[in-house]
PDB file of C-alpha atoms in Angstrom:
ATOM      1  CA  MET A 556      22.402  38.493  16.383  1.00 48.00           C
ATOM      2  CA  SER A 557      23.101  37.203  19.425  1.00 47.00           C
ATOM      3  CA  ALA A 558      20.087  35.927  21.216  1.00 49.00           C
ATOM      4  CA  SER A 559      21.611  37.429  24.817  1.00 52.00           C
ATOM      5  CA  SER A 560      19.832  40.623  25.748  1.00 63.00           C
ATOM      6  CA  ALA A 561      23.325  42.148  26.893  1.00 79.00           C
ATOM      7  CA  PRO A 562      25.625  44.095  23.589  1.00 86.00           C
ATOM      8  CA  LEU A 563      28.174  42.087  22.473  1.00 90.00           C
ATOM      9  CA  PRO A 564      31.767  43.343  23.667  1.00 94.00           C
ATOM     10  CA  LEU A 565      33.174  46.101  20.708  1.00 95.00           C
ATOM     11  CA  GLN A 566      36.367  44.654  19.649  1.00 95.00           C
ATOM     12  CA  THR A 567      38.326  46.549  17.000  1.00 95.00           C
ATOM     13  CA  HIS A 568      41.053  45.487  14.318  1.00 96.00           C
ATOM     14  CA  SER A 569      42.890  48.978  13.033  1.00 95.00           C
ATOM     15  CA  ASN A 570      45.457  48.763  10.412  1.00 96.00           C
ATOM     16  CA  ARG A 571      45.906  52.545  11.102  1.00 94.00           C
ATOM     17  CA  PHE A 572      48.965  52.211  12.950  1.00 95.00           C
ATOM     18  CA  TRP A 573      50.689  51.059   9.671  1.00 95.00           C
ATOM     19  CA  SER A 574      51.097  54.899   8.955  1.00 93.00           C
ATOM     20  CA  ASP A 575      52.561  55.513  12.175  1.00 93.00           C
ATOM     21  CA  PRO A 576      54.443  52.280  13.822  1.00 94.00           C
ATOM     22  CA  GLN A 577      55.572  54.172  16.764  1.00 92.00           C
ATOM     23  CA  SER A 578      51.766  54.972  17.768  1.00 93.00           C
ATOM     24  CA  VAL A 579      51.299  51.104  18.866  1.00 92.00           C
ATOM     25  CA  PRO A 580      52.310  50.254  22.335  1.00 91.00           C
ATOM     26  CA  ARG A 581      54.037  46.944  21.116  1.00 96.00           C
ATOM     27  CA  LEU A 582      54.882  45.632  17.620  1.00 98.00           C
ATOM     28  CA  ALA A 583      56.291  42.584  16.485  1.00 98.00           C
ATOM     29  CA  VAL A 584      57.469  41.805  12.733  1.00 98.00           C
ATOM     30  CA  LEU A 585      57.858  38.508  11.605  1.00 98.00           C
ATOM     31  CA  LEU A 586      59.468  37.513   8.118  1.00 97.00           C
ATOM     32  CA  LEU A 587      58.599  34.238   6.781  1.00 96.00           C
ATOM     33  CA  ASN A 588      60.943  32.083   4.195  1.00 93.00           C
ATOM     34  CA  ALA A 589      58.849  33.687   1.359  1.00 89.00           C
ATOM     35  CA  PRO A 590      59.690  35.675  -1.895  1.00 82.00           C
ATOM     36  CA  LEU A 591      59.384  39.713  -0.554  1.00 81.00           C
ATOM     37  CA  ALA A 592      57.152  41.912  -3.201  1.00 76.00           C
ATOM     38  CA  PRO A 593      59.645  43.228  -5.636  1.00 74.00           C
ATOM     39  CA  HIS A 594      58.047  46.169  -5.009  1.00 71.00           C
ATOM     40  CA  TRP A 595      58.967  46.074  -1.471  1.00 75.00           C
ATOM     41  CA  ARG A 596      61.668  48.610  -0.774  1.00 69.00           C
ATOM     42  CA  LEU A 597      64.181  47.692   1.218  1.00 74.00           C
ATOM     43  CA  SER A 598      67.227  50.154   0.295  1.00 65.00           C
ATOM     44  CA  GLY A 599      68.133  53.568  -0.751  1.00 64.00           C
ATOM     45  CA  PRO A 600      66.202  56.856   0.538  1.00 60.00           C
ATOM     46  CA  PRO A 601      62.529  56.323   1.664  1.00 60.00           C
ATOM     47  CA  ALA A 602      60.317  57.189  -1.446  1.00 58.00           C
ATOM     48  CA  LEU A 603      58.145  59.996  -1.264  1.00 52.00           C
ATOM     49  CA  SER A 604      54.157  59.273  -1.462  1.00 52.00           C
ATOM     50  CA  PRO A 605      52.087  59.974  -4.474  1.00 48.00           C
ATOM     51  CA  SER A 606      49.564  61.367  -2.338  1.00 50.00           C
ATOM     52  CA  THR A 607      49.373  64.907   0.014  1.00 43.00           C
ATOM     53  CA  ASN A 608      49.160  62.942   3.113  1.00 54.00           C
ATOM     54  CA  SER A 609      52.280  61.789   4.834  1.00 57.00           C
ATOM     55  CA  ASP A 610      51.616  58.498   4.540  1.00 61.00           C
ATOM     56  CA  PRO A 611      54.435  56.454   3.156  1.00 63.00           C
ATOM     57  CA  PRO A 612      53.579  54.548  -0.175  1.00 70.00           C
ATOM     58  CA  THR A 613      53.046  50.810  -0.143  1.00 75.00           C
ATOM     59  CA  SER A 614      56.599  50.396  -1.363  1.00 80.00           C
ATOM     60  CA  GLU A 615      57.455  51.545   1.815  1.00 87.00           C
ATOM     61  CA  LEU A 616      55.316  49.129   4.455  1.00 92.00           C
ATOM     62  CA  PHE A 617      57.442  46.593   5.567  1.00 92.00           C
ATOM     63  CA  ARG A 618      60.499  48.975   5.602  1.00 91.00           C
ATOM     64  CA  SER A 619      58.798  51.038   8.200  1.00 92.00           C
ATOM     65  CA  LEU A 620      57.380  48.317  10.221  1.00 95.00           C
ATOM     66  CA  TRP A 621      60.276  46.673  10.392  1.00 95.00           C
ATOM     67  CA  ASN A 622      62.066  49.103  11.788  1.00 95.00           C
ATOM     68  CA  ASN A 623      59.532  50.665  13.803  1.00 95.00           C
ATOM     69  CA  ALA A 624      59.170  47.169  15.742  1.00 97.00           C
ATOM     70  CA  GLU A 625      59.969  46.454  19.030  1.00 97.00           C
ATOM     71  CA  LEU A 626      61.139  43.106  17.878  1.00 98.00           C
ATOM     72  CA  ARG A 627      62.342  41.894  14.782  1.00 98.00           C
ATOM     73  CA  MET A 628      62.380  38.333  13.896  1.00 98.00           C
ATOM     74  CA  CYS A 629      63.025  36.006  10.845  1.00 98.00           C
ATOM     75  CA  ALA A 630      61.708  32.358  10.388  1.00 97.00           C
ATOM     76  CA  ASP A 631      64.657  30.149   9.331  1.00 95.00           C
ATOM     77  CA  GLY A 632      65.324  31.183   5.781  1.00 95.00           C
ATOM     78  CA  GLY A 633      63.055  34.482   6.255  1.00 96.00           C
ATOM     79  CA  ALA A 634      66.384  35.885   7.159  1.00 97.00           C
ATOM     80  CA  ASN A 635      67.985  35.349   3.611  1.00 96.00           C
ATOM     81  CA  ARG A 636      65.213  36.780   1.809  1.00 94.00           C
ATOM     82  CA  LEU A 637      65.989  39.744   4.151  1.00 95.00           C
ATOM     83  CA  PHE A 638      70.076  39.940   3.059  1.00 94.00           C
ATOM     84  CA  ASP A 639      69.199  39.565  -0.301  1.00 92.00           C
ATOM     85  CA  GLY A 640      66.437  42.598  -0.101  1.00 89.00           C
ATOM     86  CA  SER A 641      68.655  44.558   1.736  1.00 87.00           C
ATOM     87  CA  THR A 642      72.192  43.744   0.566  1.00 79.00           C
ATOM     88  CA  GLY A 643      73.122  40.748  -1.102  1.00 54.00           C
ATOM     89  CA  SER A 644      70.822  42.244  -4.475  1.00 47.00           C
ATOM     90  CA  GLY A 645      71.292  45.973  -4.828  1.00 42.00           C
ATOM     91  CA  GLY A 646      70.930  46.852  -1.399  1.00 42.00           C
ATOM     92  CA  SER A 647      73.840  48.707   0.052  1.00 47.00           C
ATOM     93  CA  GLU A 648      76.594  46.413   1.267  1.00 49.00           C
ATOM     94  CA  SER A 649      76.178  47.561   4.933  1.00 48.00           C
ATOM     95  CA  GLY A 650      72.258  46.349   5.068  1.00 48.00           C
ATOM     96  CA  ASP A 651      71.812  49.777   7.082  1.00 57.00           C
ATOM     97  CA  ASP A 652      68.795  50.102   5.264  1.00 82.00           C
ATOM     98  CA  VAL A 653      66.562  47.535   7.115  1.00 90.00           C
ATOM     99  CA  LEU A 654      67.482  47.185  10.647  1.00 94.00           C
ATOM    100  CA  PRO A 655      68.840  43.829  11.616  1.00 96.00           C
ATOM    101  CA  PRO A 656      66.786  41.208  13.020  1.00 98.00           C
ATOM    102  CA  HIS A 657      66.544  40.365  16.689  1.00 98.00           C
ATOM    103  CA  CYS A 658      66.459  36.742  16.538  1.00 98.00           C
ATOM    104  CA  ILE A 659      66.579  34.483  13.599  1.00 98.00           C
ATOM    105  CA  LYS A 660      64.350  31.088  14.407  1.00 97.00           C
ATOM    106  CA  GLY A 661      63.605  27.951  13.167  1.00 94.00           C
ATOM    107  CA  ASP A 662      65.232  24.067  12.487  1.00 92.00           C
ATOM    108  CA  LEU A 663      67.969  26.264  10.038  1.00 93.00           C
ATOM    109  CA  ASP A 664      67.757  24.001   7.633  1.00 92.00           C
ATOM    110  CA  SER A 665      67.234  26.696   5.259  1.00 94.00           C
ATOM    111  CA  LEU A 666      69.845  29.669   6.209  1.00 96.00           C
ATOM    112  CA  ARG A 667      72.856  30.035   4.998  1.00 97.00           C
ATOM    113  CA  GLU A 668      75.563  30.067   5.999  1.00 96.00           C
ATOM    114  CA  ASP A 669      76.769  33.874   4.701  1.00 96.00           C
ATOM    115  CA  VAL A 670      73.452  35.185   6.482  1.00 97.00           C
ATOM    116  CA  ARG A 671      74.033  33.826   9.657  1.00 96.00           C
ATOM    117  CA  ALA A 672      77.435  35.083  10.120  1.00 97.00           C
ATOM    118  CA  PHE A 673      75.766  38.398   8.728  1.00 97.00           C
ATOM    119  CA  TYR A 674      73.236  38.846  10.987  1.00 97.00           C
ATOM    120  CA  ALA A 675      75.434  37.112  14.295  1.00 97.00           C
ATOM    121  CA  ALA A 676      77.986  39.572  13.873  1.00 97.00           C
ATOM    122  CA  ARG A 677      75.256  42.717  14.141  1.00 96.00           C
ATOM    123  CA  GLY A 678      73.388  41.300  17.129  1.00 96.00           C
ATOM    124  CA  ALA A 679      71.034  38.796  15.744  1.00 97.00           C
ATOM    125  CA  LEU A 680      70.562  35.573  18.391  1.00 96.00           C
ATOM    126  CA  VAL A 681      70.127  32.785  15.950  1.00 97.00           C
ATOM    127  CA  GLU A 682      68.514  29.964  18.023  1.00 95.00           C
ATOM    128  CA  ARG A 683      68.396  26.645  16.465  1.00 94.00           C
ATOM    129  CA  ASP A 684      64.789  24.640  17.699  1.00 90.00           C
ATOM    130  CA  PRO A 685      64.495  21.157  15.857  1.00 87.00           C
ATOM    131  CA  GLY A 686      61.889  19.828  17.130  1.00 80.00           C
ATOM    132  CA  GLN A 687      59.332  18.628  14.367  1.00 77.00           C
ATOM    133  CA  ASP A 688      56.013  19.065  15.991  1.00 77.00           C
ATOM    134  CA  SER A 689      56.148  22.410  15.068  1.00 83.00           C
ATOM    135  CA  ASN A 690      56.790  24.712  11.717  1.00 92.00           C
ATOM    136  CA  ASP A 691      59.001  27.592  11.950  1.00 93.00           C
ATOM    137  CA  LEU A 692      56.087  30.033  12.083  1.00 96.00           C
ATOM    138  CA  ASP A 693      55.051  28.726  15.064  1.00 96.00           C
ATOM    139  CA  LYS A 694      58.154  28.497  16.876  1.00 95.00           C
ATOM    140  CA  CYS A 695      58.659  32.273  16.264  1.00 97.00           C
ATOM    141  CA  LEU A 696      55.241  33.147  17.553  1.00 98.00           C
ATOM    142  CA  GLU A 697      56.498  31.005  20.570  1.00 96.00           C
ATOM    143  CA  LEU A 698      59.210  33.142  21.566  1.00 96.00           C
ATOM    144  CA  ILE A 699      57.248  36.534  21.366  1.00 97.00           C
ATOM    145  CA  PHE A 700      55.125  34.996  23.542  1.00 97.00           C
ATOM    146  CA  ALA A 701      57.587  34.407  25.735  1.00 96.00           C
ATOM    147  CA  ARG A 702      58.816  37.703  25.481  1.00 95.00           C
ATOM    148  CA  GLN A 703      55.024  39.340  26.108  1.00 96.00           C
ATOM    149  CA  GLU A 704      54.876  37.129  29.257  1.00 96.00           C
ATOM    150  CA  ARG A 705      57.881  38.383  31.157  1.00 95.00           C
ATOM    151  CA  GLU A 706      56.704  42.185  30.730  1.00 93.00           C
ATOM    152  CA  PRO A 707      53.107  41.737  31.343  1.00 92.00           C
ATOM    153  CA  ALA A 708      52.781  45.714  32.185  1.00 92.00           C
ATOM    154  CA  ARG A 709      53.806  46.287  28.911  1.00 94.00           C
ATOM    155  CA  GLY A 710      50.711  44.940  27.242  1.00 94.00           C
ATOM    156  CA  ARG A 711      50.489  42.307  24.402  1.00 96.00           C
ATOM    157  CA  PHE A 712      51.813  42.748  20.775  1.00 97.00           C
ATOM    158  CA  ALA A 713      50.375  43.608  17.636  1.00 97.00           C
ATOM    159  CA  VAL A 714      51.769  40.930  15.804  1.00 98.00           C
ATOM    160  CA  VAL A 715      52.249  41.233  12.064  1.00 98.00           C
ATOM    161  CA  ILE A 716      53.362  38.539   9.722  1.00 98.00           C
ATOM    162  CA  PHE A 717      55.427  39.006   6.076  1.00 96.00           C
ATOM    163  CA  GLY A 718      55.375  36.771   3.232  1.00 94.00           C
ATOM    164  CA  ALA A 719      52.566  34.467   5.069  1.00 95.00           C
ATOM    165  CA  LEU A 720      50.243  34.448   2.185  1.00 94.00           C
ATOM    166  CA  GLY A 721      50.984  32.801  -1.522  1.00 89.00           C
ATOM    167  CA  GLY A 722      53.348  30.706  -2.807  1.00 86.00           C
ATOM    168  CA  ARG A 723      52.394  26.752  -1.521  1.00 90.00           C
ATOM    169  CA  LEU A 724      48.539  26.086  -0.834  1.00 94.00           C
ATOM    170  CA  ASP A 725      49.577  24.004   2.170  1.00 94.00           C
ATOM    171  CA  GLN A 726      52.190  25.962   4.037  1.00 92.00           C
ATOM    172  CA  GLU A 727      49.391  28.872   3.161  1.00 95.00           C
ATOM    173  CA  MET A 728      46.709  26.753   4.975  1.00 95.00           C
ATOM    174  CA  GLN A 729      49.058  26.549   7.838  1.00 95.00           C
ATOM    175  CA  ASN A 730      50.187  30.003   8.067  1.00 96.00           C
ATOM    176  CA  LEU A 731      46.163  30.669   8.319  1.00 97.00           C
ATOM    177  CA  ASN A 732      45.881  27.473  10.916  1.00 97.00           C
ATOM    178  CA  ALA A 733      48.106  30.490  13.035  1.00 97.00           C
ATOM    179  CA  LEU A 734      45.660  32.422  13.521  1.00 97.00           C
ATOM    180  CA  PHE A 735      43.482  29.958  15.200  1.00 97.00           C
ATOM    181  CA  CYS A 736      45.996  29.315  17.233  1.00 96.00           C
ATOM    182  CA  TRP A 737      47.524  32.136  18.366  1.00 96.00           C
ATOM    183  CA  HIS A 738      44.566  34.370  18.363  1.00 90.00           C
ATOM    184  CA  ASP A 739      44.001  34.862  22.141  1.00 93.00           C
ATOM    185  CA  ARG A 740      48.290  35.420  22.988  1.00 96.00           C
ATOM    186  CA  PHE A 741      48.371  38.705  21.071  1.00 96.00           C
ATOM    187  CA  GLN A 742      46.682  42.044  20.798  1.00 95.00           C
ATOM    188  CA  GLN A 743      45.922  41.288  16.990  1.00 95.00           C
ATOM    189  CA  LEU A 744      47.620  38.954  14.764  1.00 97.00           C
ATOM    190  CA  ALA A 745      47.867  39.786  10.494  1.00 98.00           C
ATOM    191  CA  LEU A 746      49.067  37.591   8.316  1.00 98.00           C
ATOM    192  CA  LEU A 747      50.293  39.777   4.621  1.00 96.00           C
ATOM    193  CA  SER A 748      51.695  38.854   1.640  1.00 92.00           C
ATOM    194  CA  GLU A 749      52.503  41.288  -1.682  1.00 88.00           C
ATOM    195  CA  ASP A 750      49.216  41.548  -2.592  1.00 91.00           C
ATOM    196  CA  ALA A 751      46.649  40.641   0.701  1.00 95.00           C
ATOM    197  CA  THR A 752      46.179  40.677   4.160  1.00 97.00           C
ATOM    198  CA  ALA A 753      44.288  37.938   6.444  1.00 98.00           C
ATOM    199  CA  ARG A 754      42.713  38.183  10.174  1.00 98.00           C
ATOM    200  CA  LEU A 755      40.526  36.192  12.036  1.00 98.00           C
ATOM    201  CA  LEU A 756      37.177  37.683  13.225  1.00 98.00           C
ATOM    202  CA  LEU A 757      35.821  35.257  16.058  1.00 97.00           C
ATOM    203  CA  PRO A 758      32.189  34.641  17.209  1.00 97.00           C
ATOM    204  CA  GLY A 759      31.261  36.762  20.370  1.00 94.00           C
ATOM    205  CA  ALA A 760      32.037  40.465  19.277  1.00 95.00           C
ATOM    206  CA  ARG A 761      31.226  43.156  17.855  1.00 97.00           C
ATOM    207  CA  HIS A 762      34.169  43.504  15.309  1.00 98.00           C
ATOM    208  CA  VAL A 763      35.136  47.169  14.041  1.00 98.00           C
ATOM    209  CA  ILE A 764      37.544  46.961  11.193  1.00 98.00           C
ATOM    210  CA  GLU A 765      39.092  50.252  10.470  1.00 97.00           C
ATOM    211  CA  PRO A 766      41.470  49.529   7.528  1.00 97.00           C
ATOM    212  CA  ASN A 767      44.400  51.790   6.705  1.00 96.00           C
ATOM    213  CA  PHE A 768      43.430  53.089   2.746  1.00 96.00           C
ATOM    214  CA  ALA A 769      46.584  54.140   2.132  1.00 93.00           C
ATOM    215  CA  PHE A 770      48.074  50.556   1.891  1.00 94.00           C
ATOM    216  CA  GLU A 771      44.867  48.928   1.558  1.00 96.00           C
ATOM    217  CA  THR A 772      41.792  49.347  -1.375  1.00 96.00           C
ATOM    218  CA  ARG A 773      38.652  49.013  -0.769  1.00 98.00           C
ATOM    219  CA  THR A 774      38.260  45.456  -2.220  1.00 98.00           C
ATOM    220  CA  CYS A 775      38.014  42.848   0.682  1.00 98.00           C
ATOM    221  CA  GLY A 776      36.179  39.630   2.058  1.00 98.00           C
ATOM    222  CA  LEU A 777      34.870  37.366   4.600  1.00 98.00           C
ATOM    223  CA  ILE A 778      35.756  33.679   4.679  1.00 98.00           C
ATOM    224  CA  PRO A 779      34.456  30.770   6.930  1.00 98.00           C
ATOM    225  CA  LEU A 780      37.656  29.146   6.292  1.00 96.00           C
ATOM    226  CA  ALA A 781      36.663  27.041   9.598  1.00 94.00           C
ATOM    227  CA  GLY A 782      33.627  25.361   8.461  1.00 96.00           C
ATOM    228  CA  ALA A 783      29.796  27.092   8.132  1.00 97.00           C
ATOM    229  CA  CYS A 784      29.187  30.258   9.757  1.00 98.00           C
ATOM    230  CA  ALA A 785      25.115  29.846  10.560  1.00 98.00           C
ATOM    231  CA  ALA A 786      24.690  33.886  10.757  1.00 98.00           C
ATOM    232  CA  THR A 787      26.839  36.878   9.474  1.00 98.00           C
ATOM    233  CA  THR A 788      25.572  40.365   9.643  1.00 98.00           C
ATOM    234  CA  THR A 789      27.705  43.674   8.477  1.00 98.00           C
ATOM    235  CA  ALA A 790      27.579  47.283   7.852  1.00 98.00           C
ATOM    236  CA  GLY A 791      29.875  49.107   5.689  1.00 98.00           C
ATOM    237  CA  LEU A 792      29.959  46.874   2.710  1.00 98.00           C
ATOM    238  CA  GLN A 793      28.902  47.231  -0.789  1.00 98.00           C
ATOM    239  CA  TRP A 794      27.394  44.196  -0.741  1.00 98.00           C
ATOM    240  CA  ASP A 795      26.083  44.059   2.739  1.00 98.00           C
ATOM    241  CA  LEU A 796      25.649  40.775   4.804  1.00 98.00           C
ATOM    242  CA  ARG A 797      22.279  40.526   6.958  1.00 97.00           C
ATOM    243  CA  GLY A 798      22.099  37.369   8.720  1.00 97.00           C
ATOM    244  CA  GLN A 799      22.905  35.147   5.819  1.00 97.00           C
ATOM    245  CA  GLU A 800      24.733  31.915   6.460  1.00 98.00           C
ATOM    246  CA  MET A 801      28.238  31.029   4.331  1.00 98.00           C
ATOM    247  CA  ARG A 802      29.987  28.119   3.801  1.00 97.00           C
ATOM    248  CA  PHE A 803      32.059  26.219   1.734  1.00 97.00           C
ATOM    249  CA  GLY A 804      29.665  24.908  -1.422  1.00 96.00           C
ATOM    250  CA  GLY A 805      27.495  28.022  -0.846  1.00 97.00           C
ATOM    251  CA  LEU A 806      27.675  32.116  -0.288  1.00 97.00           C
ATOM    252  CA  ILE A 807      31.217  33.074   0.363  1.00 97.00           C
ATOM    253  CA  SER A 808      31.572  36.842   0.729  1.00 98.00           C
ATOM    254  CA  SER A 809      34.579  37.527  -1.909  1.00 97.00           C
ATOM    255  CA  SER A 810      35.381  40.366  -3.998  1.00 96.00           C
ATOM    256  CA  ASN A 811      33.280  42.370  -1.762  1.00 98.00           C
ATOM    257  CA  HIS A 812      34.431  46.526  -0.860  1.00 98.00           C
ATOM    258  CA  VAL A 813      34.286  48.420   1.488  1.00 98.00           C
ATOM    259  CA  ALA A 814      31.677  51.413   0.712  1.00 98.00           C
ATOM    260  CA  ASP A 815      32.461  54.149  -0.420  1.00 96.00           C
ATOM    261  CA  GLY A 816      32.269  57.226   2.275  1.00 95.00           C
ATOM    262  CA  HIS A 817      32.646  54.589   4.957  1.00 96.00           C
ATOM    263  CA  ALA A 818      35.817  54.120   6.759  1.00 96.00           C
ATOM    264  CA  VAL A 819      34.807  51.211   9.150  1.00 98.00           C
ATOM    265  CA  VAL A 820      33.068  47.833   8.445  1.00 99.00           C
ATOM    266  CA  HIS A 821      31.334  46.300  11.335  1.00 98.00           C
ATOM    267  CA  VAL A 822      31.040  42.707  11.342  1.00 98.00           C
ATOM    268  CA  GLU A 823      29.111  40.158  13.775  1.00 98.00           C
ATOM    269  CA  ASN A 824      29.249  36.795  12.958  1.00 98.00           C
ATOM    270  CA  SER A 825      28.230  33.130  14.860  1.00 98.00           C
ATOM    271  CA  HIS A 826      31.092  31.417  13.777  1.00 98.00           C
ATOM    272  CA  PRO A 827      34.795  32.233  13.058  1.00 98.00           C
ATOM    273  CA  LEU A 828      35.646  34.377   9.668  1.00 98.00           C
ATOM    274  CA  VAL A 829      38.939  35.235   7.913  1.00 98.00           C
ATOM    275  CA  TRP A 830      38.744  39.214   6.938  1.00 98.00           C
ATOM    276  CA  THR A 831      40.969  39.794   3.662  1.00 98.00           C
ATOM    277  CA  THR A 832      41.887  42.726   2.477  1.00 98.00           C
ATOM    278  CA  GLU A 833      43.689  43.658  -0.894  1.00 97.00           C
ATOM    279  CA  LEU A 834      46.835  45.648  -0.436  1.00 94.00           C
ATOM    280  CA  ARG A 835      47.748  48.530  -2.681  1.00 91.00           C
ATOM    281  CA  LYS A 836      50.716  48.125  -5.007  1.00 84.00           C
TER     282      LYS A 836
END
C-alpha cells in the first residue's frame, strides 16, 4: 500500500494477556459510569471455564483484569457500579471479591456518599476535578498518564476501559474520541462493553491483531469513523479487503469475521480505522 520502498513498521495489538493479566508489564483498568454486564461476576468463587484450556470464562474477564491491574480507577459514578456489583447487590458484605479502586476521579456529581466512604476507608484516593473542559474519562486518563510519566523506565501502560460502549450515543462517541486523543500515550488503549471491544488503527504501520478467542468471537469490523479511508488491505478475514476505499455513505467492513484457521489479522490502512470485535457471553 505504501508508496515508499521502505516497509512499514509492525504494530501489534494483542488481547492475549487477558488470559494471563500478569504477563503484561503494566496494566491500568478504568471503569466508567455505565451498567456492568449482568453476566460479569464480581463476587463469589471464580467460575470454571467450560473449555478444556485454562482460560477463565468471559464472565470473569472484568474481575480478572481488575484484580491484577497495577492501577485500578473508577470514573466518578463508576465507583457506584463497582460497589453495587460487588457488595451492594448480592456480593460479599466486605467487597473482598474485587479489590478497591486506587483512585476515584471526576467531577463527582454522581458518586454516592456511602460509596465514597466505603472505598476511602479502604485506601482509595477520591479526587474531585470540577473542570468542565474535559470529561471524566479524560480526567482519569490524565492521571494514568501522569503516573506513567513519573516512572518512564517501567514502560507504558496497557489501558483497558470498561463500560465505554453502548448507552447514550453522544457519550459513546466521546469515548471513541478518546482513542484518537490518547492513542500515542499508552502501550495500548482498548474500549470494552458487555458486548464489544474497540481500538484504533492508525495509518503508517502494518497492524498485527491478535484476538483472544477465549473471550472474543470471530465477528469483527473495520470502521472509518474519522472520515474516508482511501485504501485498506487485510489478511486473515473471511472477507478480506484489497485496497478498497471505505467511508460512511459507501463501503464499511461490518459483520466481518476472522477466517477459520486464522489466529492473527493483518491490516494496512491509509487513514484511521476503528477495529471492533464481539465479546462472548
